């Protein structure tokens, strides 16, 4: 996979649609966002890590609250760090999206943190928010799916909830689909999957300035 492909101007209308959707409804779903060769390479890399003990059971909560609860959240994860070409291609494309969102929406997004996630059959992730006001630096969630030939009966849908607690969107985790939403606005859930389910969950964050010393004006 060559990065020139993903910086192509053909992405412009897609970025525009994502930004429009985020402004109008706080979420966006783009089927076939990623080239299929890139999806396959990322999927193979994830399966290779799974086979060689390269994944970690996912935790919930932060700090002292951090615990392992596979009944609530059943994925195994690995942070992306740009160690492979497929990861760098993914990160480059997300970087372009980050810059476009900042340029249009002035969200001041500083960086992306992203991990591979693999859900075994019979697992999911109970309804949650990715961010709470004043408690998290995650602003925009981006989830990318890596599963070829996903069928309705395979389950594992991403469910998006409205403020009345009703599901308004069910997204099958099909290869190449990108879902974006405002992290503190959209409660969501991963329905129990019947098949091994592969994805990359990412968050555009603002930088933590809590240890920055206060500006002292004499
Ligand atoms: C998450 C999450 C959704 C998905 O990792 O926080 O909500 O569809 N993932 O994998
Ligand atoms: Mn989430």
mmCIF file of C-alpha atoms and ligand atoms in Angstrom:
data_model
loop_
_atom_site.group_PDB
_atom_site.id
_atom_site.type_symbol
_atom_site.label_atom_id
_atom_site.label_comp_id
_atom_site.label_asym_id
_atom_site.label_seq_id
_atom_site.Cartn_x
_atom_site.Cartn_y
_atom_site.Cartn_z
ATOM 1 C CA UNK A 1 0.000 0.000 0.000
ATOM 2 C CA UNK A 2 1.339 3.367 -0.950
ATOM 3 C CA UNK A 3 0.492 6.506 0.958
ATOM 4 C CA UNK A 4 0.076 8.559 -2.243
ATOM 5 C CA UNK A 5 -3.119 6.638 -2.821
ATOM 6 C CA UNK A 6 -4.681 7.747 0.410
ATOM 7 C CA UNK A 7 -3.722 11.400 0.100
ATOM 8 C CA UNK A 8 -5.525 11.470 -3.268
ATOM 9 C CA UNK A 9 -7.996 14.316 -3.836
ATOM 10 C CA UNK A 10 -10.747 11.703 -4.236
ATOM 11 C CA UNK A 11 -10.984 11.712 -0.440
ATOM 12 C CA UNK A 12 -12.048 15.369 -0.341
ATOM 13 C CA UNK A 13 -15.797 14.777 -0.800
ATOM 14 C CA UNK A 14 -15.678 12.011 1.819
ATOM 15 C CA UNK A 15 -13.956 14.245 4.358
ATOM 16 C CA UNK A 16 -16.509 16.955 3.585
ATOM 17 C CA UNK A 17 -19.379 14.550 4.180
ATOM 18 C CA UNK A 18 -17.921 13.410 7.509
ATOM 19 C CA UNK A 19 -17.512 17.013 8.665
ATOM 20 C CA UNK A 20 -21.054 17.924 7.517
ATOM 21 C CA UNK A 21 -22.488 14.893 9.296
ATOM 22 C CA UNK A 22 -20.603 15.694 12.513
ATOM 23 C CA UNK A 23 -21.935 19.245 12.475
ATOM 24 C CA UNK A 24 -25.534 18.223 11.704
ATOM 25 C CA UNK A 25 -25.918 15.048 13.783
ATOM 26 C CA UNK A 26 -22.694 14.338 15.739
ATOM 27 C CA UNK A 27 -22.037 11.051 13.926
ATOM 28 C CA UNK A 28 -21.096 9.784 10.467
ATOM 29 C CA UNK A 29 -20.892 6.369 8.831
ATOM 30 C CA UNK A 30 -18.811 5.821 5.704
ATOM 31 C CA UNK A 31 -18.877 2.392 4.020
ATOM 32 C CA UNK A 32 -15.760 1.478 1.989
ATOM 33 C CA UNK A 33 -13.739 4.331 3.460
ATOM 34 C CA UNK A 34 -10.515 2.278 3.497
ATOM 35 C CA UNK A 35 -8.979 0.649 0.408
ATOM 36 C CA UNK A 36 -9.526 -3.103 0.661
ATOM 37 C CA UNK A 37 -5.801 -3.911 0.376
ATOM 38 C CA UNK A 38 -5.148 -1.782 3.462
ATOM 39 C CA UNK A 39 -8.004 -3.439 5.380
ATOM 40 C CA UNK A 40 -6.650 -6.896 4.547
ATOM 41 C CA UNK A 41 -3.127 -5.947 5.601
ATOM 42 C CA UNK A 42 -4.366 -4.511 8.926
ATOM 43 C CA UNK A 43 -6.555 -7.553 9.549
ATOM 44 C CA UNK A 44 -3.669 -9.952 8.858
ATOM 45 C CA UNK A 45 -1.429 -7.986 11.173
ATOM 46 C CA UNK A 46 -4.009 -8.142 13.964
ATOM 47 C CA UNK A 47 -4.501 -11.901 13.522
ATOM 48 C CA UNK A 48 -0.738 -12.356 13.585
ATOM 49 C CA UNK A 49 -0.506 -10.494 16.912
ATOM 50 C CA UNK A 50 -3.361 -12.626 18.255
ATOM 51 C CA UNK A 51 -1.517 -15.790 17.306
ATOM 52 C CA UNK A 52 1.737 -14.651 18.914
ATOM 53 C CA UNK A 53 0.385 -13.442 22.216
ATOM 54 C CA UNK A 54 0.601 -9.817 21.129
ATOM 55 C CA UNK A 55 -2.797 -8.684 22.467
ATOM 56 C CA UNK A 56 -3.926 -7.666 25.956
ATOM 57 C CA UNK A 57 -7.313 -8.132 27.611
ATOM 58 C CA UNK A 58 -9.066 -4.772 27.583
ATOM 59 C CA UNK A 59 -9.771 -3.009 30.880
ATOM 60 C CA UNK A 60 -12.544 -0.648 31.848
ATOM 61 C CA UNK A 61 -12.273 2.472 33.999
ATOM 62 C CA UNK A 62 -9.302 4.668 34.799
ATOM 63 C CA UNK A 63 -6.797 4.902 37.624
ATOM 64 C CA UNK A 64 -7.922 3.039 40.732
ATOM 65 C CA UNK A 65 -11.173 2.071 39.020
ATOM 66 C CA UNK A 66 -9.320 0.172 36.289
ATOM 67 C CA UNK A 67 -10.506 -3.451 36.217
ATOM 68 C CA UNK A 68 -10.829 -6.469 33.997
ATOM 69 C CA UNK A 69 -14.501 -7.269 33.346
ATOM 70 C CA UNK A 70 -14.900 -9.473 30.310
ATOM 71 C CA UNK A 71 -18.634 -9.654 31.059
ATOM 72 C CA UNK A 72 -18.802 -5.913 30.291
ATOM 73 C CA UNK A 73 -16.095 -5.642 27.651
ATOM 74 C CA UNK A 74 -14.716 -8.691 25.838
ATOM 75 C CA UNK A 75 -12.103 -7.415 23.414
ATOM 76 C CA UNK A 76 -8.359 -7.897 23.360
ATOM 77 C CA UNK A 77 -6.358 -4.920 22.176
ATOM 78 C CA UNK A 78 -3.011 -3.622 21.001
ATOM 79 C CA UNK A 79 -2.102 0.045 20.664
ATOM 80 C CA UNK A 80 -1.005 1.242 17.235
ATOM 81 C CA UNK A 81 2.421 2.865 17.221
ATOM 82 C CA UNK A 82 3.265 2.968 13.524
ATOM 83 C CA UNK A 83 5.444 -0.149 13.748
ATOM 84 C CA UNK A 84 4.293 -1.476 10.355
ATOM 85 C CA UNK A 85 3.508 0.005 6.932
ATOM 86 C CA UNK A 86 -0.235 -0.764 7.160
ATOM 87 C CA UNK A 87 -0.349 1.004 10.539
ATOM 88 C CA UNK A 88 1.474 3.997 9.070
ATOM 89 C CA UNK A 89 -0.969 4.111 6.135
ATOM 90 C CA UNK A 90 -3.911 4.010 8.544
ATOM 91 C CA UNK A 91 -2.322 6.679 10.762
ATOM 92 C CA UNK A 92 -1.541 8.913 7.741
ATOM 93 C CA UNK A 93 -5.126 8.787 6.569
ATOM 94 C CA UNK A 94 -6.421 9.578 10.062
ATOM 95 C CA UNK A 95 -3.917 12.417 10.319
ATOM 96 C CA UNK A 96 -5.347 13.937 7.148
ATOM 97 C CA UNK A 97 -8.838 13.601 8.625
ATOM 98 C CA UNK A 98 -7.667 15.194 11.899
ATOM 99 C CA UNK A 99 -6.282 18.190 10.053
ATOM 100 C CA UNK A 100 -9.438 18.560 7.982
ATOM 101 C CA UNK A 101 -11.673 18.432 11.052
ATOM 102 C CA UNK A 102 -9.496 20.975 12.862
ATOM 103 C CA UNK A 103 -9.446 23.239 9.799
ATOM 104 C CA UNK A 104 -13.248 23.261 9.532
ATOM 105 C CA UNK A 105 -14.489 22.783 13.090
ATOM 106 C CA UNK A 106 -11.705 24.320 15.220
ATOM 107 C CA UNK A 107 -11.779 21.469 17.713
ATOM 108 C CA UNK A 108 -8.057 21.743 18.423
ATOM 109 C CA UNK A 109 -7.573 17.984 18.158
ATOM 110 C CA UNK A 110 -3.935 17.266 18.953
ATOM 111 C CA UNK A 111 -3.472 13.580 18.375
ATOM 112 C CA UNK A 112 -4.984 10.200 17.678
ATOM 113 C CA UNK A 113 -4.740 7.251 20.037
ATOM 114 C CA UNK A 114 -5.879 4.010 18.461
ATOM 115 C CA UNK A 115 -5.852 0.307 19.187
ATOM 116 C CA UNK A 116 -6.597 -2.872 17.348
ATOM 117 C CA UNK A 117 -9.469 -4.769 18.975
ATOM 118 C CA UNK A 118 -10.431 -8.400 18.593
ATOM 119 C CA UNK A 119 -13.696 -9.712 20.058
ATOM 120 C CA UNK A 120 -14.026 -13.484 20.409
ATOM 121 C CA UNK A 121 -17.401 -15.077 19.588
ATOM 122 C CA UNK A 122 -19.795 -14.576 22.507
ATOM 123 C CA UNK A 123 -18.330 -11.229 23.593
ATOM 124 C CA UNK A 124 -19.322 -7.573 23.153
ATOM 125 C CA UNK A 125 -19.011 -4.241 24.925
ATOM 126 C CA UNK A 126 -21.928 -2.994 27.043
ATOM 127 C CA UNK A 127 -23.412 0.434 26.435
ATOM 128 C CA UNK A 128 -20.997 3.231 27.366
ATOM 129 C CA UNK A 129 -19.710 6.693 26.542
ATOM 130 C CA UNK A 130 -16.109 7.128 25.394
ATOM 131 C CA UNK A 131 -15.828 10.436 27.188
ATOM 132 C CA UNK A 132 -17.467 12.446 29.909
ATOM 133 C CA UNK A 133 -17.428 16.169 30.310
ATOM 134 C CA UNK A 134 -14.372 17.311 32.293
ATOM 135 C CA UNK A 135 -13.075 13.804 32.692
ATOM 136 C CA UNK A 136 -11.549 12.795 29.447
ATOM 137 C CA UNK A 137 -9.578 14.303 26.626
ATOM 138 C CA UNK A 138 -11.186 12.191 23.917
ATOM 139 C CA UNK A 139 -13.260 14.341 21.562
ATOM 140 C CA UNK A 140 -14.017 12.354 18.386
ATOM 141 C CA UNK A 141 -14.252 8.563 18.218
ATOM 142 C CA UNK A 142 -13.273 6.826 14.969
ATOM 143 C CA UNK A 143 -13.954 3.098 14.615
ATOM 144 C CA UNK A 144 -12.757 1.147 11.572
ATOM 145 C CA UNK A 145 -13.836 -2.387 10.735
ATOM 146 C CA UNK A 146 -11.715 -5.134 9.228
ATOM 147 C CA UNK A 147 -14.139 -8.046 8.693
ATOM 148 C CA UNK A 148 -14.690 -9.421 5.196
ATOM 149 C CA UNK A 149 -18.067 -10.944 4.334
ATOM 150 C CA UNK A 150 -19.846 -10.001 7.533
ATOM 151 C CA UNK A 151 -23.453 -11.233 7.544
ATOM 152 C CA UNK A 152 -26.457 -9.954 9.496
ATOM 153 C CA UNK A 153 -26.574 -13.154 11.521
ATOM 154 C CA UNK A 154 -22.962 -12.682 12.651
ATOM 155 C CA UNK A 155 -24.182 -10.027 15.122
ATOM 156 C CA UNK A 156 -21.519 -7.768 16.626
ATOM 157 C CA UNK A 157 -23.251 -4.607 15.430
ATOM 158 C CA UNK A 158 -22.250 -1.231 16.785
ATOM 159 C CA UNK A 159 -25.454 0.201 18.276
ATOM 160 C CA UNK A 160 -25.773 3.974 18.543
ATOM 161 C CA UNK A 161 -28.293 5.361 21.058
ATOM 162 C CA UNK A 162 -30.142 8.682 21.076
ATOM 163 C CA UNK A 163 -30.968 10.746 24.154
ATOM 164 C CA UNK A 164 -34.224 8.785 24.586
ATOM 165 C CA UNK A 165 -32.109 5.660 24.957
ATOM 166 C CA UNK A 166 -33.374 4.211 21.685
ATOM 167 C CA UNK A 167 -31.087 2.585 19.143
ATOM 168 C CA UNK A 168 -31.103 4.841 16.084
ATOM 169 C CA UNK A 169 -28.368 3.118 14.089
ATOM 170 C CA UNK A 170 -27.037 -0.463 13.872
ATOM 171 C CA UNK A 171 -23.715 -0.714 12.067
ATOM 172 C CA UNK A 172 -22.433 -4.054 10.826
ATOM 173 C CA UNK A 173 -18.637 -4.217 11.328
ATOM 174 C CA UNK A 174 -17.952 -4.699 7.616
ATOM 175 C CA UNK A 175 -14.469 -4.410 6.155
ATOM 176 C CA UNK A 176 -13.648 -0.828 5.186
ATOM 177 C CA UNK A 177 -16.445 0.927 7.088
ATOM 178 C CA UNK A 178 -15.489 3.963 9.167
ATOM 179 C CA UNK A 179 -17.739 5.301 11.932
ATOM 180 C CA UNK A 180 -17.046 8.704 13.528
ATOM 181 C CA UNK A 181 -18.914 10.345 16.386
ATOM 182 C CA UNK A 182 -18.571 12.991 19.051
ATOM 183 C CA UNK A 183 -17.187 10.968 21.968
ATOM 184 C CA UNK A 184 -19.172 12.637 24.742
ATOM 185 C CA UNK A 185 -22.436 12.801 22.764
ATOM 186 C CA UNK A 186 -23.208 9.258 21.649
ATOM 187 C CA UNK A 187 -23.756 6.311 23.988
ATOM 188 C CA UNK A 188 -23.001 3.096 22.118
ATOM 189 C CA UNK A 189 -22.641 -0.635 22.521
ATOM 190 C CA UNK A 190 -21.058 -3.578 20.730
ATOM 191 C CA UNK A 191 -23.737 -6.275 20.452
ATOM 192 C CA UNK A 192 -22.601 -9.827 21.206
ATOM 193 C CA UNK A 193 -20.765 -11.144 18.206
ATOM 194 C CA UNK A 194 -21.203 -14.642 16.838
ATOM 195 C CA UNK A 195 -17.956 -14.486 14.891
ATOM 196 C CA UNK A 196 -14.472 -13.227 15.656
ATOM 197 C CA UNK A 197 -14.744 -9.448 15.177
ATOM 198 C CA UNK A 198 -11.763 -7.265 14.226
ATOM 199 C CA UNK A 199 -11.581 -3.465 14.361
ATOM 200 C CA UNK A 200 -9.466 -0.443 15.142
ATOM 201 C CA UNK A 201 -10.933 1.927 17.729
ATOM 202 C CA UNK A 202 -9.394 5.397 17.738
ATOM 203 C CA UNK A 203 -9.926 8.703 19.490
ATOM 204 C CA UNK A 204 -8.860 12.167 18.465
ATOM 205 C CA UNK A 205 -7.813 13.838 21.680
ATOM 206 C CA UNK A 206 -6.885 17.227 22.918
ATOM 207 C CA UNK A 207 -3.638 17.474 24.848
ATOM 208 C CA UNK A 208 -3.656 17.176 28.615
ATOM 209 C CA UNK A 209 -2.665 20.588 29.934
ATOM 210 C CA UNK A 210 -3.402 19.773 33.579
ATOM 211 C CA UNK A 211 0.276 19.746 34.578
ATOM 212 C CA UNK A 212 1.073 22.886 32.683
ATOM 213 C CA UNK A 213 2.079 25.470 35.299
ATOM 214 C CA UNK A 214 -0.267 28.442 35.488
ATOM 215 C CA UNK A 215 0.783 31.453 33.491
ATOM 216 C CA UNK A 216 2.023 34.081 35.916
ATOM 217 C CA UNK A 217 1.740 37.635 34.786
ATOM 218 C CA UNK A 218 3.869 39.918 36.997
HETATM 219 C C1 LIG B 1 -14.783 1.126 22.032
HETATM 220 C C2 LIG B 1 -15.992 0.874 21.194
HETATM 221 C C3 LIG B 1 -16.969 0.113 19.128
HETATM 222 C C4 LIG B 1 -16.812 -0.941 18.075
HETATM 223 O O1 LIG B 1 -13.759 0.454 21.831
HETATM 224 O O2 LIG B 1 -14.864 2.009 22.919
HETATM 225 O O3 LIG B 1 -17.024 1.372 21.550
HETATM 226 O O4 LIG B 1 -17.725 -1.025 17.220
HETATM 227 N N1 LIG B 1 -15.886 0.165 20.040
HETATM 228 O O5 LIG B 1 -15.848 -1.699 18.098
HETATM 229 MN MN1 LIG B 2 -16.682 3.068 22.842
#
